[in-house]
Short mmCIF file of C-alpha atoms in Angstrom, two decimals:
data_model
loop_
_atom_site.label_atom_id
_atom_site.label_comp_id
_atom_site.label_asym_id
_atom_site.label_seq_id
_atom_site.Cartn_x
_atom_site.Cartn_y
_atom_site.Cartn_z
CA UNK I 11 -115.37 53.04 56.21
CA UNK I 12 -113.10 50.00 57.32
CA UNK I 13 -110.80 48.91 54.21
CA UNK I 14 -110.54 45.09 53.84
CA UNK I 15 -107.04 44.11 52.00
CA UNK I 16 -106.27 41.37 50.40
CA UNK I 17 -103.08 40.08 48.71
CA UNK I 18 -102.09 38.13 45.44
CA UNK I 19 -98.84 36.74 44.62
CA UNK I 20 -97.16 37.03 41.10
CA UNK I 21 -95.31 34.28 40.40
CA UNK I 22 -94.56 34.13 36.58
CA UNK I 23 -93.06 35.58 33.33
CA UNK I 24 -96.21 36.89 32.08
CA UNK I 25 -95.82 35.34 28.54
CA UNK I 26 -93.45 33.35 28.62
CA UNK I 27 -93.14 29.32 29.36
CA UNK I 28 -90.12 27.67 29.97
CA UNK I 29 -87.69 26.24 27.22
CA UNK I 30 -88.36 22.19 26.31
CA UNK I 31 -85.89 19.98 27.01
CA UNK I 32 -83.91 19.60 23.94
CA UNK I 33 -85.46 16.15 23.16
CA UNK I 34 -87.92 16.43 20.25
CA UNK I 35 -91.54 17.44 21.26
CA UNK I 36 -94.60 18.71 19.66
CA UNK I 37 -96.25 20.92 21.99
CA UNK I 38 -96.82 24.27 21.16
CA UNK I 39 -95.67 26.65 23.56
CA UNK I 40 -98.38 29.14 24.96
CA UNK I 41 -99.09 32.38 25.75
CA UNK I 42 -101.02 32.44 28.95
CA UNK I 43 -103.73 34.90 29.99
CA UNK I 44 -103.56 36.12 33.46
CA UNK I 45 -106.78 37.75 36.01
CA UNK I 46 -107.64 38.37 39.29
CA UNK I 47 -111.04 37.01 39.83
CA UNK I 48 -112.87 38.98 42.59
CA UNK I 49 -116.23 38.56 44.57
CA UNK I 50 -118.07 41.20 46.60
CA UNK I 51 -119.76 39.31 49.48
CA UNK I 52 -121.72 41.93 50.70
CA UNK I 53 -125.45 40.76 51.97
CA UNK I 54 -127.03 44.68 51.72
CA UNK I 55 -126.14 47.37 49.41
CA UNK I 56 -124.07 50.33 51.39
CA UNK I 57 -125.11 54.01 51.15
CA UNK I 58 -121.84 55.06 49.42
CA UNK I 59 -120.92 52.48 46.43
CA UNK I 60 -117.76 49.65 47.25
CA UNK I 61 -114.67 50.44 45.16
CA UNK I 62 -111.71 47.92 44.73
CA UNK I 63 -108.31 49.47 44.05
CA UNK I 64 -105.53 47.31 42.76
CA UNK I 65 -101.53 48.04 43.09
CA UNK I 66 -98.76 46.56 41.18
CA UNK I 67 -95.28 46.14 43.46
CA UNK I 68 -92.17 45.51 41.46
CA UNK I 69 -89.13 44.29 43.47
CA UNK I 70 -87.35 47.16 44.47
CA UNK I 71 -90.60 48.07 46.82
CA UNK I 72 -91.75 50.49 44.17
CA UNK I 73 -95.39 50.47 42.21
CA UNK I 74 -96.64 50.55 39.80
CA UNK I 75 -99.67 53.13 38.41
CA UNK I 76 -102.46 50.88 37.13
CA UNK I 77 -105.63 53.80 37.25
CA UNK I 78 -107.66 50.69 38.78
CA UNK I 79 -110.50 52.06 40.92
CA UNK I 80 -113.14 49.72 40.18
CA UNK I 81 -117.09 50.10 41.36
CA UNK I 82 -118.74 47.26 42.76
CA UNK I 83 -122.17 48.21 41.01
CA UNK I 84 -124.85 47.29 42.83
CA UNK I 85 -122.51 46.06 45.52
CA UNK I 86 -123.92 42.66 46.89
CA UNK I 87 -122.48 39.06 45.30
CA UNK I 88 -121.28 41.33 42.39
CA UNK I 89 -118.22 39.49 40.86
CA UNK I 90 -115.94 40.25 37.75
CA UNK I 91 -111.98 39.87 36.37
CA UNK I 92 -109.28 42.03 36.20
CA UNK I 93 -107.13 41.36 32.88
CA UNK I 94 -103.23 41.83 34.26
CA UNK I 95 -102.29 42.14 30.44
CA UNK I 96 -104.63 45.15 29.93
CA UNK I 97 -103.41 46.82 33.38
CA UNK I 98 -99.73 45.52 33.78
CA UNK I 99 -97.93 46.06 30.26
CA UNK I 100 -94.65 44.33 31.41
CA UNK I 101 -94.21 40.57 29.82
CA UNK I 102 -91.43 40.23 32.03
CA UNK I 103 -92.75 41.05 35.51
CA UNK I 104 -91.76 39.00 38.61
CA UNK I 105 -93.08 40.86 41.84
CA UNK I 106 -96.95 41.52 43.99
CA UNK I 107 -100.15 42.77 43.81
CA UNK I 108 -102.06 44.63 46.70
CA UNK I 109 -105.92 44.47 46.41
CA UNK I 110 -107.73 47.26 48.95
CA UNK I 111 -111.33 47.44 48.54
CA UNK I 112 -114.10 49.22 50.85
CA UNK I 113 -115.80 45.72 50.77
CA UNK I 114 -114.36 42.80 52.56
CA UNK I 115 -113.54 41.56 48.86
CA UNK I 116 -112.14 37.72 48.22
CA UNK I 117 -109.96 36.91 45.22
CA UNK I 118 -108.38 34.66 43.15
CA UNK I 119 -105.36 34.18 40.99
CA UNK I 120 -106.06 32.49 37.58
CA UNK I 121 -104.04 31.83 34.80
CA UNK I 122 -105.07 30.45 30.92
CA UNK I 123 -103.67 28.64 27.79
CA UNK I 124 -105.19 31.64 25.52
CA UNK I 125 -107.27 29.57 22.42
CA UNK I 126 -108.35 26.33 22.50
CA UNK I 127 -105.40 24.43 23.17
CA UNK I 128 -104.81 21.60 25.87
CA UNK I 129 -102.77 23.13 28.64
CA UNK I 130 -104.37 22.94 32.20
CA UNK I 131 -104.95 26.29 33.77
CA UNK I 132 -102.90 27.52 37.27
CA UNK I 133 -105.13 28.66 39.71
CA UNK I 134 -104.81 29.75 44.08
CA UNK I 135 -105.61 31.80 46.24
CA UNK I 136 -105.31 35.35 47.30
CA UNK I 137 -104.50 35.94 51.14
CA UNK I 138 -105.19 38.31 53.99
CA UNK I 139 -102.81 39.83 56.42
CA UNK I 140 -104.19 37.35 59.26
CA UNK I 141 -102.49 34.71 56.67
CA UNK I 142 -99.46 35.93 56.97
CA UNK I 143 -96.83 33.93 58.83
CA UNK I 144 -94.41 35.56 61.98
CA UNK I 145 -91.20 35.00 60.99
CA UNK I 146 -91.85 31.74 58.86
CA UNK I 147 -94.07 30.10 56.42
CA UNK I 148 -94.08 26.34 55.01
CA UNK I 149 -94.08 24.81 52.06
CA UNK I 150 -94.87 20.87 51.80
CA UNK I 151 -94.28 20.25 48.29
CA UNK I 152 -91.17 21.30 46.18
CA UNK I 153 -90.22 19.53 43.11
CA UNK I 154 -87.86 20.53 40.24
CA UNK I 155 -87.19 17.92 37.68
CA UNK I 156 -85.88 17.89 33.76
CA UNK I 157 -90.01 19.24 33.35
CA UNK I 158 -90.65 21.20 36.36
CA UNK I 159 -88.67 23.64 37.53
CA UNK I 160 -91.00 25.52 40.36
CA UNK I 161 -90.91 29.41 40.93
CA UNK I 162 -91.37 30.50 44.52
CA UNK I 163 -93.20 33.64 45.00
CA UNK I 164 -92.82 35.15 48.68
CA UNK I 165 -94.49 38.45 49.67
CA UNK I 166 -93.39 40.53 51.97
CA UNK I 167 -96.53 41.51 54.23
CA UNK I 168 -94.79 44.40 56.68
CA UNK I 169 -94.37 48.11 56.35
CA UNK I 170 -90.27 47.92 56.54
CA UNK I 171 -87.95 45.77 54.36
CA UNK I 172 -87.15 42.18 55.81
CA UNK I 173 -84.54 39.35 55.65
CA UNK I 174 -85.27 35.76 54.09
CA UNK I 175 -83.46 32.54 54.53
CA UNK I 176 -84.64 29.44 52.54
CA UNK I 177 -84.81 26.14 53.58
CA UNK I 178 -85.29 23.15 51.73
CA UNK I 179 -85.49 19.16 53.03
CA UNK I 180 -85.16 16.94 50.73
CA UNK I 181 -87.32 13.82 50.74
CA UNK I 182 -84.54 11.49 51.72
CA UNK I 183 -83.81 13.39 54.97
CA UNK I 184 -81.54 16.64 55.78
CA UNK I 185 -81.27 20.14 55.02
CA UNK I 186 -80.24 22.48 52.38
CA UNK I 187 -79.69 26.40 53.87
CA UNK I 188 -79.97 29.08 51.29
CA UNK I 189 -78.88 31.85 53.57
CA UNK I 190 -75.75 33.66 51.73
CA UNK I 191 -76.50 36.12 50.06
CA UNK I 192 -79.67 37.24 52.84
CA UNK I 193 -82.07 38.13 50.48
CA UNK I 194 -83.88 41.14 51.32
CA UNK I 195 -87.69 41.98 50.01
CA UNK I 196 -88.37 45.59 50.32
CA UNK I 197 -92.30 46.56 52.04
CA UNK I 198 -95.19 45.18 50.26
CA UNK I 199 -92.65 43.82 47.39
CA UNK I 200 -91.90 39.95 46.68
CA UNK I 201 -89.05 38.22 45.38
CA UNK I 202 -89.97 35.20 42.63
CA UNK I 203 -86.73 32.32 42.63
CA UNK I 204 -86.80 29.65 40.44
CA UNK I 205 -85.98 26.39 41.65
CA UNK I 206 -82.60 26.08 39.51
CA UNK I 207 -81.76 29.83 40.49
CA UNK I 208 -81.57 28.08 44.23
CA UNK I 209 -78.95 25.60 43.53
CA UNK I 210 -81.34 22.63 44.26
CA UNK I 211 -79.78 20.68 41.44
CA UNK I 212 -80.77 18.89 38.61
CA UNK I 213 -83.29 16.93 40.46
CA UNK I 214 -84.98 17.60 43.78
CA UNK I 215 -88.44 16.77 45.53
CA UNK I 216 -88.81 18.13 49.38
CA UNK I 217 -90.43 20.36 51.53
CA UNK I 218 -89.34 24.19 52.11
CA UNK I 219 -89.55 26.66 55.58
CA UNK I 220 -89.00 30.69 54.52
CA UNK I 221 -87.71 32.85 57.23
CA UNK I 222 -88.23 36.32 57.71
CA UNK I 223 -86.88 38.88 60.36
CA UNK I 224 -87.02 42.46 59.68
CA UNK I 225 -84.11 43.97 58.17
CA UNK I 226 -81.25 44.85 60.82
CA UNK I 227 -83.23 44.02 63.87
CA UNK I 228 -81.63 43.73 66.88
CA UNK I 229 -82.53 41.36 68.76
CA UNK I 230 -83.83 39.73 65.43
CA UNK I 231 -87.92 40.71 65.11
CA UNK I 232 -90.08 38.44 63.09
CA UNK I 233 -91.27 39.25 59.84
CA UNK I 234 -94.87 39.04 58.30
CA UNK I 235 -94.65 36.74 54.50
CA UNK I 236 -96.63 35.10 52.71
CA UNK I 237 -95.41 31.95 50.04
CA UNK I 238 -96.76 30.25 46.64
CA UNK I 239 -95.34 28.44 44.48
CA UNK I 240 -96.48 27.95 40.65
CA UNK I 241 -95.79 24.48 38.61
CA UNK I 242 -95.21 24.88 34.72
CA UNK I 243 -94.56 22.17 32.57
CA UNK I 244 -91.73 22.37 30.08
CA UNK I 245 -92.21 20.81 26.73
CA UNK I 246 -95.55 19.25 28.29
CA UNK I 247 -99.50 20.75 29.83
CA UNK I 248 -99.84 20.42 33.09
CA UNK I 249 -99.41 23.22 35.07
CA UNK I 250 -100.44 23.77 38.49
CA UNK I 251 -100.27 26.17 42.40
CA UNK I 252 -100.83 25.87 45.40
CA UNK I 253 -100.20 28.19 48.85
CA UNK I 254 -97.98 28.08 51.95
CA UNK I 255 -99.03 27.94 55.19
CA UNK I 256 -98.26 30.16 58.37
CA UNK I 257 -98.50 27.29 60.02
CA UNK I 258 -99.84 23.73 61.29
CA UNK I 259 -102.08 22.21 63.02
CA UNK I 260 -103.63 18.51 64.53
CA UNK I 261 -105.74 18.04 61.70
CA UNK I 262 -105.66 19.14 58.25
CA UNK I 263 -108.69 18.44 56.12
CA UNK I 264 -109.06 16.82 52.49
CA UNK I 265 -112.57 16.72 50.60
CA UNK I 266 -110.37 14.70 47.96
CA UNK I 267 -109.56 11.16 49.05
CA UNK I 268 -108.92 8.58 46.00
CA UNK I 269 -107.21 5.84 44.14
CA UNK I 270 -107.56 4.80 40.88
CA UNK I 271 -110.65 6.51 40.45
CA UNK I 272 -112.39 6.16 36.88
CA UNK I 273 -110.81 5.74 33.85
CA UNK I 274 -108.06 7.56 34.07
CA UNK I 275 -106.91 6.08 37.52
CA UNK I 276 -106.70 9.26 39.01
CA UNK I 277 -105.26 9.34 42.22
CA UNK I 278 -104.85 11.75 44.99
CA UNK I 279 -101.29 11.72 46.97
CA UNK I 280 -100.84 13.76 50.45
CA UNK I 281 -97.23 16.31 50.89
CA UNK I 282 -97.23 16.32 54.79
CA UNK I 283 -94.95 18.53 56.32
CA UNK I 284 -94.24 18.84 60.00
CA UNK I 285 -94.63 22.34 60.65
CA UNK I 286 -93.91 21.74 64.74
CA UNK I 287 -90.70 22.27 66.95
CA UNK I 288 -90.41 18.27 67.40
CA UNK I 289 -90.64 15.40 65.36
CA UNK I 290 -94.39 14.05 65.29
CA UNK I 291 -96.39 10.62 64.03
CA UNK I 292 -98.36 11.27 61.18
CA UNK I 293 -101.53 9.42 60.54
CA UNK I 294 -104.48 9.62 57.98
CA UNK I 295 -107.98 8.70 58.60
CA UNK I 296 -110.14 8.13 55.34
CA UNK I 297 -114.36 8.75 55.43
CA UNK I 298 -117.10 7.68 53.61
CA UNK I 299 -120.50 9.02 53.18
CA UNK I 300 -122.21 6.45 53.74
CA UNK I 301 -122.82 5.67 58.02
CA UNK I 302 -123.66 1.73 56.99
CA UNK I 303 -119.82 1.27 57.11
CA UNK I 304 -118.82 0.38 60.48
CA UNK I 305 -117.29 1.77 62.63
CA UNK I 306 -119.66 5.47 61.86
CA UNK I 307 -117.91 6.27 58.47
CA UNK I 308 -114.56 5.35 59.02
CA UNK I 309 -113.33 3.21 56.64
CA UNK I 310 -109.60 2.81 57.72
CA UNK I 311 -106.61 4.56 59.91
CA UNK I 312 -102.95 4.18 57.33
CA UNK I 313 -100.49 5.00 59.50
CA UNK I 314 -96.96 6.52 58.36
CA UNK I 315 -94.59 6.47 61.07
CA UNK I 316 -92.32 9.71 62.83
CA UNK I 317 -91.64 13.13 60.81
CA UNK I 318 -89.01 15.48 61.86
CA UNK I 319 -89.64 19.15 61.79
CA UNK I 320 -89.65 20.52 58.53
CA UNK I 321 -89.52 17.56 56.38
CA UNK I 322 -92.26 15.85 54.79
CA UNK I 323 -93.70 12.75 53.63
CA UNK I 324 -95.60 11.22 50.91
CA UNK I 325 -99.23 9.75 51.40
CA UNK I 326 -100.33 6.60 48.73
CA UNK I 327 -104.17 6.03 49.40
CA UNK I 328 -103.43 3.04 47.20
CA UNK I 329 -101.63 1.82 49.99
CA UNK I 330 -104.72 0.83 52.12
CA UNK I 331 -106.91 -2.02 51.85
CA UNK I 332 -110.19 -0.71 50.34
CA UNK I 333 -109.21 2.38 49.44
CA UNK I 334 -108.86 0.98 45.21
CA UNK I 335 -111.58 2.85 43.31
CA UNK I 336 -113.14 4.74 45.68
CA UNK I 337 -113.17 8.78 46.10
CA UNK I 338 -113.78 10.00 49.69
CA UNK I 339 -112.71 12.24 51.99
CA UNK I 340 -109.11 12.33 54.53
CA UNK I 341 -108.21 13.75 57.71
CA UNK I 342 -104.42 13.58 58.42
CA UNK I 343 -103.19 13.90 61.41
CA UNK I 344 -100.32 14.84 63.92
CA UNK I 345 -101.01 11.91 66.48
CA UNK I 346 -97.79 12.89 68.73
CA UNK I 347 -99.16 15.45 71.62
CA UNK I 348 -99.25 18.75 70.50
CA UNK I 349 -98.13 17.89 67.16
CA UNK I 350 -98.35 20.08 63.77
CA UNK I 351 -98.08 19.69 60.68
CA UNK I 352 -99.36 21.28 57.03
CA UNK I 353 -100.24 19.33 53.45
CA UNK I 354 -100.78 19.44 50.29
CA UNK I 355 -102.81 17.88 48.17
CA UNK I 356 -101.40 16.02 43.91
CA UNK I 357 -104.41 14.85 42.07
CA UNK I 358 -102.63 12.79 38.66
CA UNK I 359 -103.99 10.49 36.79
CA UNK I 360 -102.95 8.51 33.64
CA UNK I 361 -104.91 10.40 31.39
CA UNK I 362 -102.73 14.08 31.32
CA UNK I 363 -104.40 15.56 34.48
CA UNK I 364 -101.81 16.72 37.30
CA UNK I 365 -103.73 19.41 39.82
CA UNK I 366 -102.74 20.56 43.09
CA UNK I 367 -104.56 21.89 46.19
CA UNK I 368 -103.55 23.24 49.76
CA UNK I 369 -105.15 20.88 52.48
CA UNK I 370 -107.42 23.15 55.20
CA UNK I 371 -107.02 23.74 59.32
CA UNK I 372 -110.24 24.34 61.04
CA UNK I 373 -111.31 28.04 61.44
CA UNK I 374 -111.53 29.56 64.82
CA UNK I 375 -115.48 30.05 65.15
CA UNK I 376 -114.33 33.59 67.16
CA UNK I 377 -113.08 35.07 63.46
CA UNK I 378 -115.03 33.32 60.98
CA UNK I 379 -118.14 32.48 62.60
CA UNK I 380 -121.09 34.19 62.19
CA UNK I 381 -123.62 34.73 65.02
CA UNK I 382 -121.35 32.32 67.83
CA UNK I 383 -118.27 32.19 69.52
CA UNK I 384 -116.99 29.04 70.68
CA UNK I 385 -117.37 30.35 74.36
CA UNK I 386 -120.82 30.21 73.75
CA UNK I 387 -123.11 27.09 75.60
CA UNK I 388 -125.05 26.62 72.43
CA UNK I 389 -121.90 26.77 70.18
CA UNK I 390 -121.71 25.42 67.62
CA UNK I 391 -125.94 25.11 66.91
CA UNK I 392 -125.82 29.08 66.33
CA UNK I 393 -123.21 29.09 64.05
CA UNK I 394 -123.12 30.24 60.73
CA UNK I 395 -120.19 29.85 58.00
CA UNK I 396 -119.58 31.44 54.61
CA UNK I 397 -116.82 29.80 52.69
CA UNK I 398 -116.20 31.80 48.83
CA UNK I 399 -115.19 30.25 46.03
CA UNK I 400 -114.75 33.66 43.68
CA UNK I 401 -114.97 31.91 40.27
CA UNK I 402 -116.70 29.34 39.10
CA UNK I 403 -117.37 28.40 35.04
CA UNK I 404 -119.38 25.36 33.77
CA UNK I 405 -119.81 25.43 30.15
CA UNK I 406 -122.90 23.92 28.23
CA UNK I 407 -120.08 22.84 25.43
CA UNK I 408 -119.09 19.41 26.14
CA UNK I 409 -115.29 20.45 25.21
CA UNK I 410 -115.80 23.91 27.73
CA UNK I 411 -114.41 24.36 31.17
CA UNK I 412 -116.50 22.63 34.04
CA UNK I 413 -116.53 23.12 37.89
CA UNK I 414 -117.25 20.36 40.47
CA UNK I 415 -116.76 20.67 44.58
CA UNK I 416 -116.18 18.63 46.89
CA UNK I 417 -117.60 19.46 51.22
CA UNK I 418 -116.77 18.55 53.55
CA UNK I 419 -117.75 18.44 57.17
CA UNK I 420 -114.70 19.51 59.56
CA UNK I 421 -116.22 19.76 62.57
CA UNK I 422 -116.19 17.03 65.22
CA UNK I 423 -116.24 17.64 69.00
CA UNK I 424 -115.84 13.74 70.83
CA UNK I 425 -117.87 15.38 73.44
CA UNK I 426 -121.00 16.72 72.14
CA UNK I 427 -121.51 14.01 69.25
CA UNK I 428 -124.78 14.83 68.88
CA UNK I 429 -123.90 18.33 67.33
CA UNK I 430 -121.37 16.90 65.01
CA UNK I 431 -123.99 16.53 61.81
CA UNK I 432 -124.18 19.07 59.38
CA UNK I 433 -127.73 19.53 58.67
CA UNK I 434 -128.03 23.22 56.77
CA UNK I 435 -125.83 23.58 53.74
CA UNK I 436 -126.94 25.88 50.93
CA UNK I 437 -124.49 26.29 48.10
CA UNK I 438 -125.54 29.56 46.56
CA UNK I 439 -124.52 30.11 43.32
CA UNK I 440 -124.78 33.54 41.96
CA UNK I 441 -124.24 35.71 38.54
CA UNK I 442 -121.99 37.97 37.94
CA UNK I 443 -124.21 40.69 38.55
CA UNK I 444 -124.64 39.73 41.92
CA UNK I 445 -128.22 37.89 41.32
CA UNK I 446 -128.83 34.57 43.10
CA UNK I 447 -128.92 32.50 40.02
CA UNK I 448 -129.65 28.99 42.40
CA UNK I 449 -129.41 27.47 45.43
CA UNK I 450 -128.56 23.45 45.52
CA UNK I 451 -129.34 22.34 49.06
CA UNK I 452 -127.33 19.36 50.19
CA UNK I 453 -128.38 19.19 53.99
CA UNK I 454 -131.82 20.85 55.42
CA UNK I 455 -132.95 20.97 58.44
CA UNK I 456 -136.12 19.13 57.31
CA UNK I 457 -134.44 16.30 56.06
CA UNK I 458 -132.50 14.11 58.47
CA UNK I 459 -131.44 11.97 55.97
CA UNK I 460 -129.84 14.78 53.83
CA UNK I 461 -127.65 15.28 57.05
CA UNK I 462 -123.72 15.30 56.65
CA UNK I 463 -121.16 13.38 58.46
CA UNK I 464 -118.51 14.29 60.33
CA UNK I 465 -115.40 14.57 58.08
CA UNK I 466 -117.67 13.32 55.44
CA UNK I 467 -117.81 15.07 51.83
CA UNK I 468 -120.64 15.13 49.22
CA UNK I 469 -120.68 16.84 45.57
CA UNK I 470 -121.84 19.77 43.69
CA UNK I 471 -121.78 21.93 40.83
CA UNK I 472 -124.08 24.72 38.84
CA UNK I 473 -126.19 21.41 37.82
CA UNK I 474 -127.51 20.57 41.06
CA UNK I 475 -128.93 24.02 41.24
CA UNK I 476 -130.44 23.90 38.14
CA UNK I 477 -129.07 26.97 36.83
CA UNK I 478 -127.81 25.84 33.09
CA UNK I 479 -129.91 26.70 30.65
CA UNK I 480 -128.74 24.76 27.91
CA UNK I 481 -129.93 26.97 24.86
CA UNK I 482 -127.49 29.85 26.76
CA UNK I 483 -123.60 29.17 26.81
CA UNK I 484 -123.36 27.76 30.66
CA UNK I 485 -122.80 29.71 34.28
CA UNK I 486 -120.21 32.11 35.13
CA UNK I 487 -120.02 33.48 38.41
CA UNK I 488 -119.02 32.91 42.27
CA UNK I 489 -120.46 30.31 44.79
CA UNK I 490 -121.10 30.80 48.40
CA UNK I 491 -121.54 27.79 50.43
CA UNK I 492 -123.43 28.90 53.87
CA UNK I 493 -123.83 25.94 56.14
CA UNK I 494 -124.43 25.55 59.73
CA UNK I 495 -120.95 24.02 60.49
CA UNK I 496 -117.62 24.54 59.44
CA UNK I 497 -116.66 23.05 55.71
CA UNK I 498 -113.86 22.60 53.68
CA UNK I 499 -114.79 22.97 50.24
CA UNK I 500 -112.19 22.36 47.19
CA UNK I 501 -113.32 23.05 43.40
CA UNK I 502 -111.82 21.14 40.64
CA UNK I 503 -112.30 22.78 36.84
CA UNK I 504 -111.24 20.91 34.70
CA UNK I 505 -112.28 19.72 30.55
CA UNK I 506 -112.08 17.06 28.36
CA UNK I 507 -109.31 17.06 25.51
CA UNK I 508 -108.15 15.22 22.74
CA UNK I 509 -104.70 15.47 22.47
CA UNK I 510 -102.01 12.55 22.34
CA UNK I 511 -101.28 11.46 26.22
CA UNK I 512 -103.86 13.77 27.33
CA UNK I 513 -107.80 13.69 27.79
CA UNK I 514 -108.09 15.54 30.64
CA UNK I 515 -106.46 18.83 31.69
CA UNK I 516 -107.62 20.95 35.06
CA UNK I 517 -106.66 22.67 38.41
CA UNK I 518 -108.18 22.52 41.61
CA UNK I 519 -108.47 25.38 44.29
CA UNK I 520 -110.12 25.55 47.66
CA UNK I 521 -112.70 27.69 49.40
CA UNK I 522 -111.96 30.61 51.14
CA UNK I 523 -114.01 31.41 54.46
CA UNK I 524 -114.94 34.53 55.13
CA UNK I 525 -113.69 36.56 57.91
CA UNK I 526 -116.57 38.26 60.51
CA UNK I 527 -115.23 41.70 60.53
CA UNK I 528 -118.56 42.96 62.81
#
């Protein structure tokens, strides 16, 4: 039976928070509880029960035995959690995790402050080997300040050691090379750096590129890597994380685009990085679900100007006429020929919320589509896509954690406009035991009025699928978004709080496409 491989980066000192600034503060120091949430996307019970193994790797490449060998129970749609503190008894650990399974497991990382105190959780997705960058990996946003010292994790996906070089691109232009001494990473292991360890100065804001080669290879041979960033506010309650990119695309899809929304004035900023070899022009198109707004559902186009290779620019949607008070979706474009960009979204509100998420690109139907290929004359009408959100929580308590989904149709074939509408989108809510608790029919073939226009978004949460029993504690499980068109899925988990300067804490994370391994 083939084995599937997912990779999780650990970018933290377990149970440790950076010291607060010297100024007086009353925010307590949290103790973080860390776990890996996993989901088995099988649709049928296999003849031999599926199993999953978890191995931790130290920076020197040695592994830490954990004796984690978990059965997936009955199999299909089972979800669960591996609590790191119960299996890794090392509060100062910096390293990585490799998860392997006899099923195509989908996994994510969650770090949450214990107890009822008001701290944002930290969430980011696992990587598959297919996500690895062949020689380069891009981080569109790195911020260092008195309150934030970024923790940057880089994992070697190769079976041999690699050497990495880090280049930082400040917001004002130029580049800072961190290449001496060269930094070696052992096979399957990771290196975790704090911004303060890299000589970035008291403050820094910009982007980062990681270049990797196989150690001592002549001529230099590119090494495969993945990377992510974790931020936890010193002396505050904000925390967030996001994944980097192996490369960019001509278009990046953002299911969340906001300017001054709600009582907290929430705004989503975009940090856009040029991942190409030449400068590119950048623009952002904003889309509303309402087709009555001409032209089509395009609200406005924001032109940002030229961006040099490796560099980053910030997009403020509030600079666009007509965006104030709106919650819509967007597409970030490298408008120059052969231009490539990657992007991170950052939601910031005046009531304490600060989140981050990685922008999404169009997925290759030959790899991620079920029942179709891009060369098929019937494409895309014969396709099915499956996007997984491996951990969804919705509490019946008004002060508990609740998850909300934004789902964006990302297909647009200009020469075939009649096929661009998504007409069949099901949001399936599965309990931890794999049972289908309920389905939200976001778009249906039976009702043309429910079709989702290209680049537009709609929302879902467990209440849409009637899975919440008011007498229960709520819903914990996983979600599959099954659609006839490729979609981008963004999950927001949040809860209200009542502490000075904070009314809301939460984090964003993206759904993961299931790979067609048939």
